[in-house]
Amino acid sequence: MKQNFGKLYLLPTTISDGDWQNTIPQYVRDKSINLQHFVVEDVRTARRYLRRIGSTQDFDSMDFFILNKHTQAMDIPSFIEPCLKGNDMGLLSEAGVPCVADPGNEVVKVARRKGIQVIPMVGPSSIIMALMASGFNGQNFAFIGYLPIDKFARAKHLKQLEDRINREDQTQIFIEAPYRNQKLFDEMLSKLSPQIKLCIAREISGKNELIEVHSIQEWKKTRKPEIQKQNTIFLLYK
Amino acid sequence: MKQNFGKLYLLPTTISDGDWQNTIPQYVRDKSINLQHFVVEDVRTARRYLRRIGSTQDFDSMDFFILNKHTQAMDIPSFIEPCLKGNDMGLLSEAGVPCVADPGNEVVKVARRKGIQVIPMVGPSSIIMALMASGFNGQNFAFIGYLPIDKFARAKHLKQLEDRINREDQTQIFIEAPYRNQKLFDEMLSKLSPQIKLCIAREISGKNELIEVHSIQEWKKTRKPEIQKQNTIFLLYK
């Protein structure tokens, strides 16, 4: 590591409406409110979060580089210039830990190529928290992001997940665009084997937290969970 | 959820010699030092951790149920009796988050069957922190625990991981018994394709933290990382 470079801190944010003290360590909060240079997904929510955890800085004098689906790959190397000039930087996720289920790793790749030290910090990960609370196998698990949108490709993928659960004893974890949660739930009930277990984890760490586990055949008999347009993570296991 | 049951809190612990404030949220610490009933992997280290974060309780008056590889499956249901009697309980990992890369999920399964509310809390996960800092794909990844010990089975498994990386774009994460770390490293250098990238993350969040990423052919040219008998996590990606 070149000593004259700044460090890149990977800073998790809250994932719910609860107090930040519930899910963000003091040290991570202190580091977050004292940095001057950030890579963020959205400037408005990043500033709102920094105020919420106690920042009193003048945001107009600070750097906020925007990394989202509209960002051009060729622009990313310029984001880490503050580090190259000796300033510490923060990479802030929109919700939860950065570089997991978001494009933050593109910034880390560029920083690593330049020899900048990258420091991961602790905060809430809905993937890990849902896995913990599911009772499913936590010694072998996969997070696969989104399922295919196409109906036939999706049905095939669900069967492939079942195969991995049964043959490899691997818990399968995935997410969906919140407005399609209900549709995904219905498809799982119609496509998966009756004995497969489905864990639904909604609004983890928030006032509206719900974490429920049933087999597919049990889910068919219970009341539908209220997950439409709510942050939800899905886990399958045997 | 039955209102008269206690709750089961899944309580992460520190994974390094750093200050607990670096990696444990205040709320999780406060909850940990105020519970009277615990499931732990090892009583001695659990008590030492509780003292370290500020517990002043009389441990002799408290319940510590032991869950480790010697625990009989038939004994686990009795661990949650304090919850059934209306007391909150804590499930403490030996290091990091419980129920991930440890057998804690067996307690969660029993608790769920009884209708006890299970509450996951935030703390350090070396899997997630290593993934964040690697720059590897965090939108599709698998943690597979330990590789097979048998030489031929292990070589075959490494090739299977390469296949998943290339065909499914999935980051592969695994661990090894610390005294076998060096041997695993040497095997990866001899068995994996030259262009595959290997991230080695040692003692995350500690004074001795090292997180380094190189391709297999680059690792062959650099100095061997000092990982023997040290907590290390391995990640592969393209």
Short mmCIF file of C-alpha atoms in Angstrom, two decimals:
data_model
loop_
_atom_site.label_atom_id
_atom_site.label_comp_id
_atom_site.label_asym_id
_atom_site.label_seq_id
_atom_site.Cartn_x
_atom_site.Cartn_y
_atom_site.Cartn_z
CA MET A 1 0.00 0.00 0.00
CA LYS A 2 1.27 3.46 -0.85
CA GLN A 3 1.34 5.44 2.39
CA ASN A 4 0.48 8.75 0.74
CA PHE A 5 -2.87 7.51 -0.62
CA GLY A 6 -6.11 7.95 1.29
CA LYS A 7 -8.11 4.88 2.30
CA LEU A 8 -11.44 3.74 0.88
CA TYR A 9 -13.91 2.95 3.68
CA LEU A 10 -16.87 0.73 2.77
CA LEU A 11 -19.64 2.17 4.92
CA PRO A 12 -22.94 0.37 5.53
CA THR A 13 -26.12 2.34 6.17
CA THR A 14 -29.36 1.50 7.99
CA ILE A 15 -31.92 -0.72 6.24
CA SER A 16 -34.98 0.27 8.23
CA ASP A 17 -36.79 3.02 10.09
CA GLY A 18 -35.34 1.95 13.46
CA ASP A 19 -32.71 3.92 15.43
CA TRP A 20 -29.31 3.84 13.74
CA GLN A 21 -27.78 2.69 17.06
CA ASN A 22 -29.57 -0.64 16.56
CA THR A 23 -27.58 -1.59 13.48
CA ILE A 24 -24.58 0.74 12.97
CA PRO A 25 -21.51 0.48 15.27
CA GLN A 26 -20.39 3.76 16.89
CA TYR A 27 -17.04 3.68 15.09
CA VAL A 28 -18.69 3.29 11.69
CA ARG A 29 -21.05 6.19 12.45
CA ASP A 30 -18.14 8.41 13.59
CA LYS A 31 -16.12 7.57 10.48
CA SER A 32 -19.15 8.25 8.24
CA ILE A 33 -19.85 11.75 9.58
CA ASN A 34 -16.20 12.87 9.38
CA LEU A 35 -15.33 12.04 5.78
CA GLN A 36 -15.41 14.73 3.06
CA HIS A 37 -15.44 12.58 -0.08
CA PHE A 38 -18.04 9.96 -0.93
CA VAL A 39 -19.21 7.62 -3.63
CA VAL A 40 -22.99 7.22 -3.26
CA GLU A 41 -25.91 5.78 -5.22
CA ASP A 42 -28.12 8.82 -4.68
CA VAL A 43 -26.96 12.17 -3.27
CA ARG A 44 -30.26 13.12 -1.65
CA THR A 45 -30.69 9.91 0.38
CA ALA A 46 -26.97 9.86 1.24
CA ARG A 47 -27.16 13.38 2.70
CA ARG A 48 -30.38 12.55 4.54
CA TYR A 49 -28.70 9.50 6.09
CA LEU A 50 -25.60 11.47 7.13
CA ARG A 51 -27.81 14.10 8.82
CA ARG A 52 -29.81 11.35 10.54
CA ILE A 53 -26.68 9.89 12.17
CA GLY A 54 -25.55 13.34 13.30
CA SER A 55 -23.46 14.97 10.56
CA THR A 56 -23.27 18.75 10.90
CA GLN A 57 -21.00 19.26 7.89
CA ASP A 58 -21.59 21.64 4.99
CA PHE A 59 -22.50 19.21 2.21
CA ASP A 60 -21.94 21.84 -0.50
CA SER A 61 -18.22 21.82 0.23
CA MET A 62 -18.00 18.03 -0.05
CA ASP A 63 -17.54 15.58 -2.95
CA PHE A 64 -20.37 13.19 -3.81
CA PHE A 65 -19.63 10.94 -6.80
CA ILE A 66 -22.69 9.11 -8.09
CA LEU A 67 -22.52 5.39 -8.83
CA ASN A 68 -25.77 3.89 -10.14
CA LYS A 69 -27.11 2.15 -13.23
CA HIS A 70 -26.66 5.32 -15.29
CA THR A 71 -22.96 5.66 -14.42
CA GLN A 72 -20.59 5.10 -17.35
CA ALA A 73 -17.84 2.56 -16.60
CA MET A 74 -15.26 4.98 -18.00
CA ASP A 75 -16.17 7.58 -15.35
CA ILE A 76 -15.52 5.30 -12.35
CA PRO A 77 -11.70 5.71 -12.24
CA SER A 78 -12.15 9.47 -11.65
CA PHE A 79 -14.19 8.76 -8.50
CA ILE A 80 -11.13 7.69 -6.54
CA GLU A 81 -9.03 10.76 -7.34
CA PRO A 82 -9.52 12.14 -3.80
CA CYS A 83 -7.85 8.94 -2.48
CA LEU A 84 -4.96 9.32 -4.93
CA LYS A 85 -4.49 12.87 -3.60
CA GLY A 86 -4.24 11.56 -0.02
CA ASN A 87 -7.84 11.96 1.19
CA ASP A 88 -9.85 9.19 2.85
CA MET A 89 -13.10 8.38 1.08
CA GLY A 90 -16.34 6.60 1.91
CA LEU A 91 -18.40 4.29 -0.29
CA LEU A 92 -21.98 4.48 1.02
CA SER A 93 -24.67 2.02 0.08
CA GLU A 94 -28.27 3.14 -0.43
CA ALA A 95 -29.28 0.56 2.20
CA GLY A 96 -27.15 -1.94 4.09
CA VAL A 97 -23.61 -2.97 3.22
CA PRO A 98 -22.06 -1.63 0.01
CA CYS A 99 -20.68 -3.96 -2.69
CA VAL A 100 -23.23 -6.68 -1.87
CA ALA A 101 -26.32 -6.70 -4.11
CA ASP A 102 -25.21 -3.34 -5.56
CA PRO A 103 -22.58 -2.16 -8.09
CA GLY A 104 -20.13 -0.82 -5.42
CA ASN A 105 -17.56 -3.50 -6.27
CA GLU A 106 -16.72 -1.61 -9.49
CA VAL A 107 -15.21 1.19 -7.36
CA VAL A 108 -13.34 -1.33 -5.19
CA LYS A 109 -11.83 -2.94 -8.31
CA VAL A 110 -10.51 0.41 -9.53
CA ALA A 111 -9.16 1.29 -6.07
CA ARG A 112 -7.38 -2.08 -5.79
CA ARG A 113 -5.72 -1.64 -9.18
CA LYS A 114 -4.27 1.66 -7.95
CA GLY A 115 -3.04 0.15 -4.67
CA ILE A 116 -5.50 2.02 -2.44
CA GLN A 117 -6.26 0.31 0.89
CA VAL A 118 -9.91 -0.82 1.07
CA ILE A 119 -11.46 -1.15 4.54
CA PRO A 120 -14.78 -3.03 4.96
CA MET A 121 -16.93 -1.91 7.90
CA VAL A 122 -19.79 -3.52 9.81
CA GLY A 123 -23.49 -2.86 9.31
CA PRO A 124 -26.75 -4.58 8.48
CA SER A 125 -26.91 -7.11 5.63
CA SER A 126 -30.44 -8.34 4.97
CA ILE A 127 -28.94 -11.45 3.35
CA ILE A 128 -27.02 -12.46 6.48
CA MET A 129 -29.75 -11.42 8.93
CA ALA A 130 -32.41 -13.34 7.03
CA LEU A 131 -30.14 -16.38 6.81
CA MET A 132 -29.45 -16.25 10.58
CA ALA A 133 -33.15 -16.04 11.43
CA SER A 134 -34.29 -18.67 8.93
CA GLY A 135 -32.80 -21.68 10.70
CA PHE A 136 -31.61 -22.81 7.22
CA ASN A 137 -28.12 -24.11 6.47
CA GLY A 138 -25.64 -21.28 7.12
CA GLN A 139 -22.61 -23.43 6.39
CA ASN A 140 -23.41 -23.61 2.69
CA PHE A 141 -25.52 -20.91 1.02
CA ALA A 142 -25.78 -18.86 -2.16
CA PHE A 143 -27.15 -15.41 -2.85
CA ILE A 144 -28.15 -15.22 -6.50
CA GLY A 145 -29.65 -11.71 -6.76
CA TYR A 146 -32.75 -11.60 -8.99
CA LEU A 147 -34.42 -14.53 -10.70
CA PRO A 148 -34.97 -14.28 -14.49
CA ILE A 149 -38.09 -12.24 -15.39
CA ASP A 150 -39.18 -14.49 -18.29
CA LYS A 151 -41.83 -16.93 -17.06
CA PHE A 152 -40.30 -20.11 -18.49
CA ALA A 153 -36.71 -19.18 -17.62
CA ARG A 154 -37.87 -18.38 -14.10
CA ALA A 155 -39.69 -21.69 -13.63
CA LYS A 156 -36.59 -23.51 -14.87
CA HIS A 157 -34.39 -21.50 -12.49
CA LEU A 158 -36.61 -22.33 -9.51
CA LYS A 159 -36.24 -26.03 -10.34
CA GLN A 160 -32.46 -25.58 -10.57
CA LEU A 161 -32.46 -23.99 -7.11
CA GLU A 162 -34.40 -26.97 -5.76
CA ASP A 163 -31.79 -29.21 -7.28
CA ARG A 164 -28.94 -27.34 -5.52
CA ILE A 165 -30.83 -27.53 -2.22
CA ASN A 166 -31.38 -31.27 -2.49
CA ARG A 167 -28.10 -32.36 -4.08
CA GLU A 168 -25.67 -29.87 -2.49
CA ASP A 169 -27.46 -29.05 0.78
CA GLN A 170 -27.13 -25.35 -0.16
CA THR A 171 -29.56 -22.66 1.04
CA GLN A 172 -30.69 -20.45 -1.88
CA ILE A 173 -31.30 -16.72 -1.27
CA PHE A 174 -32.73 -14.15 -3.69
CA ILE A 175 -34.61 -10.88 -4.03
CA GLU A 176 -37.17 -9.33 -6.37
CA ALA A 177 -38.22 -5.82 -7.36
CA PRO A 178 -40.65 -4.98 -4.48
CA TYR A 179 -43.62 -4.40 -6.81
CA ARG A 180 -43.20 -7.96 -8.15
CA ASN A 181 -42.90 -9.66 -4.74
CA GLN A 182 -46.48 -10.94 -4.69
CA LYS A 183 -46.16 -12.41 -8.17
CA LEU A 184 -42.93 -14.21 -7.25
CA PHE A 185 -44.57 -15.60 -4.12
CA ASP A 186 -47.48 -17.00 -6.16
CA GLU A 187 -45.11 -18.52 -8.71
CA MET A 188 -43.08 -20.23 -5.99
CA LEU A 189 -46.25 -21.76 -4.57
CA SER A 190 -47.20 -23.17 -7.95
CA LYS A 191 -43.75 -24.27 -9.18
CA LEU A 192 -41.84 -25.60 -6.16
CA SER A 193 -42.17 -29.02 -4.52
CA PRO A 194 -44.57 -29.10 -1.54
CA GLN A 195 -41.91 -30.06 1.02
CA ILE A 196 -39.38 -27.30 0.14
CA LYS A 197 -39.16 -24.67 2.90
CA LEU A 198 -39.58 -20.98 2.06
CA CYS A 199 -38.46 -18.24 4.45
CA ILE A 200 -39.87 -14.77 3.84
CA ALA A 201 -38.01 -11.93 5.59
CA ARG A 202 -39.61 -8.49 5.29
CA GLU A 203 -38.30 -5.11 6.55
CA ILE A 204 -35.56 -6.67 8.69
CA SER A 205 -34.63 -4.57 11.77
CA GLY A 206 -37.60 -2.27 11.19
CA LYS A 207 -40.88 -1.78 13.06
CA ASN A 208 -42.60 -3.85 10.39
CA GLU A 209 -40.15 -6.79 10.56
CA LEU A 210 -41.62 -10.16 9.63
CA ILE A 211 -39.57 -13.34 9.32
CA GLU A 212 -41.60 -16.47 8.68
CA VAL A 213 -40.69 -20.01 7.62
CA HIS A 214 -43.09 -22.62 6.20
CA SER A 215 -42.96 -25.41 3.66
CA ILE A 216 -44.58 -24.63 0.30
CA GLN A 217 -47.56 -26.79 1.21
CA GLU A 218 -47.96 -24.95 4.54
CA TRP A 219 -47.73 -21.53 2.82
CA LYS A 220 -50.61 -22.62 0.55
CA LYS A 221 -52.80 -23.04 3.63
CA THR A 222 -51.80 -19.87 5.54
CA ARG A 223 -52.78 -16.27 4.92
CA LYS A 224 -50.64 -14.63 2.20
CA PRO A 225 -47.83 -12.56 3.75
CA GLU A 226 -48.06 -8.80 3.11
CA ILE A 227 -44.92 -8.26 1.05
CA GLN A 228 -46.07 -6.33 -2.03
CA LYS A 229 -43.93 -3.18 -2.46
CA GLN A 230 -42.02 -3.95 0.74
CA ASN A 231 -38.33 -4.82 1.05
CA THR A 232 -38.33 -8.58 1.21
CA ILE A 233 -35.77 -11.34 0.88
CA PHE A 234 -36.59 -14.93 -0.03
CA LEU A 235 -34.77 -18.08 1.14
CA LEU A 236 -35.30 -21.68 0.10
CA TYR A 237 -34.05 -24.82 1.83
CA LYS A 238 -35.17 -28.34 2.59
CA MET B 1 -46.12 -15.59 17.92
CA LYS B 2 -47.23 -16.51 21.41
CA GLN B 3 -46.99 -13.36 23.51
CA ASN B 4 -46.04 -15.17 26.71
CA PHE B 5 -42.87 -16.68 25.21
CA GLY B 6 -39.49 -14.97 25.50
CA LYS B 7 -37.63 -13.98 22.33
CA LEU B 8 -34.48 -15.56 20.94
CA TYR B 9 -31.89 -12.88 20.09
CA LEU B 10 -29.14 -13.90 17.64
CA LEU B 11 -26.15 -11.97 18.99
CA PRO B 12 -22.95 -11.49 16.98
CA THR B 13 -19.61 -11.12 18.78
CA THR B 14 -16.31 -9.48 17.78
CA ILE B 15 -14.02 -11.29 15.34
CA SER B 16 -10.77 -9.54 16.21
CA ASP B 17 -8.66 -7.90 18.89
CA GLY B 18 -9.98 -4.41 18.02
CA ASP B 19 -12.35 -2.36 20.22
CA TRP B 20 -15.84 -3.82 20.32
CA GLN B 21 -17.23 -0.38 19.37
CA ASN B 22 -15.69 -0.86 15.91
CA THR B 23 -17.92 -3.78 14.99
CA ILE B 24 -20.80 -4.19 17.49
CA PRO B 25 -23.72 -1.70 17.51
CA GLN B 26 -24.53 -0.14 20.90
CA TYR B 27 -27.98 -1.72 20.98
CA VAL B 28 -26.59 -5.21 20.37
CA ARG B 29 -24.01 -4.71 23.13
CA ASP B 30 -26.69 -3.46 25.57
CA LYS B 31 -28.94 -6.41 24.77
CA SER B 32 -26.04 -8.85 25.18
CA ILE B 33 -25.03 -7.68 28.67
CA ASN B 34 -28.59 -7.70 30.00
CA LEU B 35 -29.76 -11.21 29.13
CA GLN B 36 -29.69 -14.02 31.70
CA HIS B 37 -29.99 -17.09 29.45
CA PHE B 38 -27.61 -18.00 26.65
CA VAL B 39 -26.79 -20.67 24.15
CA VAL B 40 -23.01 -20.54 23.53
CA GLU B 41 -20.33 -22.62 21.82
CA ASP B 42 -17.90 -22.32 24.73
CA VAL B 43 -18.75 -20.97 28.20
CA ARG B 44 -15.31 -19.60 28.98
CA THR B 45 -14.96 -17.48 25.82
CA ALA B 46 -18.61 -16.38 26.04
CA ARG B 47 -18.09 -15.09 29.59
CA ARG B 48 -14.82 -13.40 28.61
CA TYR B 49 -16.59 -11.64 25.73
CA LEU B 50 -19.48 -10.49 27.94
CA ARG B 51 -17.00 -9.03 30.47
CA ARG B 52 -15.07 -7.34 27.64
CA ILE B 53 -18.18 -5.47 26.45
CA GLY B 54 -19.04 -4.39 30.00
CA SER B 55 -21.17 -7.08 31.67
CA THR B 56 -21.09 -6.85 35.48
CA GLN B 57 -23.52 -9.73 36.02
CA ASP B 58 -22.96 -12.74 38.26
CA PHE B 59 -22.40 -15.48 35.69
CA ASP B 60 -22.95 -18.25 38.25
CA SER B 61 -26.62 -17.29 38.50
CA MET B 62 -27.10 -17.40 34.73
CA ASP B 63 -27.90 -20.18 32.21
CA PHE B 64 -25.29 -21.14 29.62
CA PHE B 65 -26.35 -24.00 27.33
CA ILE B 66 -23.50 -25.40 25.25
CA LEU B 67 -23.95 -25.99 21.52
CA ASN B 68 -20.90 -27.42 19.78
CA LYS B 69 -19.89 -30.54 17.85
CA HIS B 70 -20.26 -32.69 20.97
CA THR B 71 -23.86 -31.60 21.59
CA GLN B 72 -26.45 -34.36 21.09
CA ALA B 73 -29.29 -33.34 18.76
CA MET B 74 -31.81 -34.67 21.30
CA ASP B 75 -30.55 -32.17 23.92
CA ILE B 76 -31.16 -29.06 21.80
CA PRO B 77 -34.92 -28.73 22.44
CA SER B 78 -34.21 -28.32 26.18
CA PHE B 79 -32.00 -25.27 25.46
CA ILE B 80 -35.00 -23.09 24.65
CA GLU B 81 -36.95 -23.87 27.82
CA PRO B 82 -36.15 -20.42 29.28
CA CYS B 83 -37.93 -18.89 26.24
CA LEU B 84 -40.93 -21.17 26.74
CA LYS B 85 -41.08 -19.94 30.35
CA GLY B 86 -41.19 -16.31 29.17
CA ASN B 87 -37.51 -15.33 29.37
CA ASP B 88 -35.59 -13.70 26.54
CA MET B 89 -32.50 -15.64 25.46
CA GLY B 90 -29.34 -14.93 23.50
CA LEU B 91 -27.59 -17.18 20.99
CA LEU B 92 -23.93 -16.09 21.00
CA SER B 93 -21.46 -17.10 18.34
CA GLU B 94 -17.84 -17.88 19.21
CA ALA B 95 -16.83 -15.22 16.65
CA GLY B 96 -18.97 -13.09 14.35
CA VAL B 97 -22.63 -13.72 13.53
CA PRO B 98 -24.30 -16.87 14.88
CA CYS B 99 -25.99 -19.39 12.54
CA VAL B 100 -23.58 -18.63 9.71
CA ALA B 101 -20.64 -21.05 9.39
CA ASP B 102 -21.63 -22.55 12.76
CA PRO B 103 -24.33 -24.96 14.03
CA GLY B 104 -26.52 -22.20 15.62
CA ASN B 105 -29.30 -22.78 13.09
CA GLU B 106 -30.21 -26.02 14.92
CA VAL B 107 -31.40 -23.90 17.87
CA VAL B 108 -33.29 -21.53 15.56
CA LYS B 109 -35.08 -24.49 13.95
CA VAL B 110 -36.27 -25.74 17.34
CA ALA B 111 -37.33 -22.24 18.41
CA ARG B 112 -39.32 -21.74 15.19
CA ARG B 113 -41.14 -25.04 15.61
CA LYS B 114 -42.30 -23.83 19.04
CA GLY B 115 -43.41 -20.43 17.72
CA ILE B 116 -40.70 -18.44 19.50
CA GLN B 117 -39.83 -15.10 17.87
CA VAL B 118 -36.27 -15.09 16.48
CA ILE B 119 -34.52 -11.72 16.19
CA PRO B 120 -31.32 -11.43 14.11
CA MET B 121 -28.92 -8.69 15.18
CA VAL B 122 -26.06 -6.90 13.45
CA GLY B 123 -22.37 -7.64 13.84
CA PRO B 124 -19.27 -8.62 11.90
CA SER B 125 -19.45 -11.37 9.27
CA SER B 126 -16.04 -12.20 7.80
CA ILE B 127 -17.84 -13.61 4.74
CA ILE B 128 -19.62 -10.34 3.97
CA MET B 129 -16.68 -8.09 4.90
CA ALA B 130 -14.27 -10.09 2.76
CA LEU B 131 -16.73 -10.05 -0.13
CA MET B 132 -17.16 -6.25 0.16
CA ALA B 133 -13.42 -5.64 0.15
CA SER B 134 -12.60 -8.12 -2.62
CA GLY B 135 -14.15 -6.15 -5.46
CA PHE B 136 -15.63 -9.48 -6.63
CA ASN B 137 -19.26 -9.98 -7.74
CA GLY B 138 -21.49 -9.27 -4.73
CA GLN B 139 -24.71 -9.75 -6.70
CA ASN B 140 -24.16 -13.49 -7.04
CA PHE B 141 -21.99 -15.37 -4.55
CA ALA B 142 -21.81 -18.63 -2.63
CA PHE B 143 -20.27 -19.55 0.71
CA ILE B 144 -19.49 -23.25 0.71
CA GLY B 145 -17.81 -23.73 4.10
CA TYR B 146 -14.87 -26.15 3.95
CA LEU B 147 -13.50 -27.88 0.86
CA PRO B 148 -13.18 -31.69 0.96
CA ILE B 149 -10.01 -32.87 2.75
CA ASP B 150 -9.25 -35.73 0.35
CA LYS B 151 -6.68 -34.58 -2.21
CA PHE B 152 -8.49 -35.80 -5.32
CA ALA B 153 -11.94 -34.73 -4.15
CA ARG B 154 -10.52 -31.31 -3.31
CA ALA B 155 -8.88 -30.84 -6.72
CA LYS B 156 -12.17 -31.83 -8.37
CA HIS B 157 -14.08 -29.39 -6.16
CA LEU B 158 -11.72 -26.53 -7.02
CA LYS B 159 -12.39 -27.18 -10.72
CA GLN B 160 -16.13 -27.20 -10.03
CA LEU B 161 -15.80 -23.79 -8.34
CA GLU B 162 -13.96 -22.47 -11.39
CA ASP B 163 -16.80 -23.74 -13.51
CA ARG B 164 -19.39 -21.87 -11.40
CA ILE B 165 -17.32 -18.69 -11.60
CA ASN B 166 -17.03 -18.84 -15.37
CA ARG B 167 -20.47 -20.20 -16.29
CA GLU B 168 -22.62 -18.55 -13.62
CA ASP B 169 -20.58 -15.43 -12.79
CA GLN B 170 -20.74 -16.49 -9.12
CA THR B 171 -18.07 -15.55 -6.54
CA GLN B 172 -17.00 -18.61 -4.51
CA ILE B 173 -16.13 -18.18 -0.82
CA PHE B 174 -14.70 -20.79 1.58
CA ILE B 175 -12.63 -21.36 4.71
CA GLU B 176 -10.13 -23.91 6.02
CA ALA B 177 -8.94 -25.08 9.41
CA PRO B 178 -6.27 -22.39 10.18
CA TYR B 179 -3.43 -24.93 10.49
CA ARG B 180 -4.16 -26.12 6.93
CA ASN B 181 -4.34 -22.61 5.36
CA GLN B 182 -0.86 -22.75 3.85
CA LYS B 183 -1.50 -26.15 2.29
CA LEU B 184 -4.77 -24.96 0.74
CA PHE B 185 -3.02 -21.90 -0.66
CA ASP B 186 -0.34 -24.07 -2.30
CA GLU B 187 -2.97 -26.41 -3.75
CA MET B 188 -4.93 -23.50 -5.24
CA LEU B 189 -1.76 -22.23 -6.92
CA SER B 190 -1.12 -25.62 -8.49
CA LYS B 191 -4.70 -26.59 -9.42
CA LEU B 192 -6.50 -23.40 -10.51
CA SER B 193 -6.26 -21.66 -13.89
CA PRO B 194 -3.68 -18.84 -14.03
CA GLN B 195 -6.22 -16.08 -14.73
CA ILE B 196 -8.62 -16.90 -11.84
CA LYS B 197 -8.51 -14.22 -9.11
CA LEU B 198 -7.92 -15.23 -5.49
CA CYS B 199 -8.71 -12.87 -2.60
CA ILE B 200 -7.14 -13.70 0.75
CA ALA B 201 -8.69 -11.94 3.75
CA ARG B 202 -6.91 -12.47 7.08
CA GLU B 203 -7.91 -11.24 10.57
CA ILE B 204 -10.60 -8.89 9.28
CA SER B 205 -11.21 -5.82 11.50
CA GLY B 206 -8.12 -6.68 13.60
CA LYS B 207 -4.72 -5.04 13.93
CA ASN B 208 -3.29 -7.73 11.66
CA GLU B 209 -5.91 -7.31 8.91
CA LEU B 210 -4.71 -8.20 5.41
CA ILE B 211 -6.98 -8.27 2.36
CA GLU B 212 -5.19 -8.91 -0.91
CA VAL B 213 -6.39 -9.78 -4.41
CA HIS B 214 -4.25 -11.26 -7.22
CA SER B 215 -4.71 -13.68 -10.07
CA ILE B 216 -3.28 -17.17 -9.50
CA GLN B 217 -0.38 -16.37 -11.82
CA GLU B 218 0.33 -13.13 -9.91
CA TRP B 219 0.21 -14.96 -6.54
CA LYS B 220 2.87 -17.38 -7.89
CA LYS B 221 5.23 -14.43 -8.34
CA THR B 222 4.55 -12.57 -5.07
CA ARG B 223 5.70 -13.37 -1.56
CA LYS B 224 3.50 -16.00 0.13
CA PRO B 225 0.92 -14.37 2.43
CA GLU B 226 1.35 -15.15 6.14
CA ILE B 227 -1.86 -17.04 6.82
CA GLN B 228 -0.79 -20.25 8.56
CA LYS B 229 -2.76 -20.67 11.84
CA GLN B 230 -4.50 -17.32 11.29
CA ASN B 231 -8.20 -16.74 10.67
CA THR B 232 -8.45 -16.44 6.92
CA ILE B 233 -11.19 -16.52 4.34
CA PHE B 234 -10.66 -17.33 0.67
CA LEU B 235 -12.60 -15.95 -2.32
CA LEU B 236 -12.35 -16.87 -5.97
CA TYR B 237 -13.68 -14.96 -8.96
CA LYS B 238 -12.73 -14.14 -12.53
#
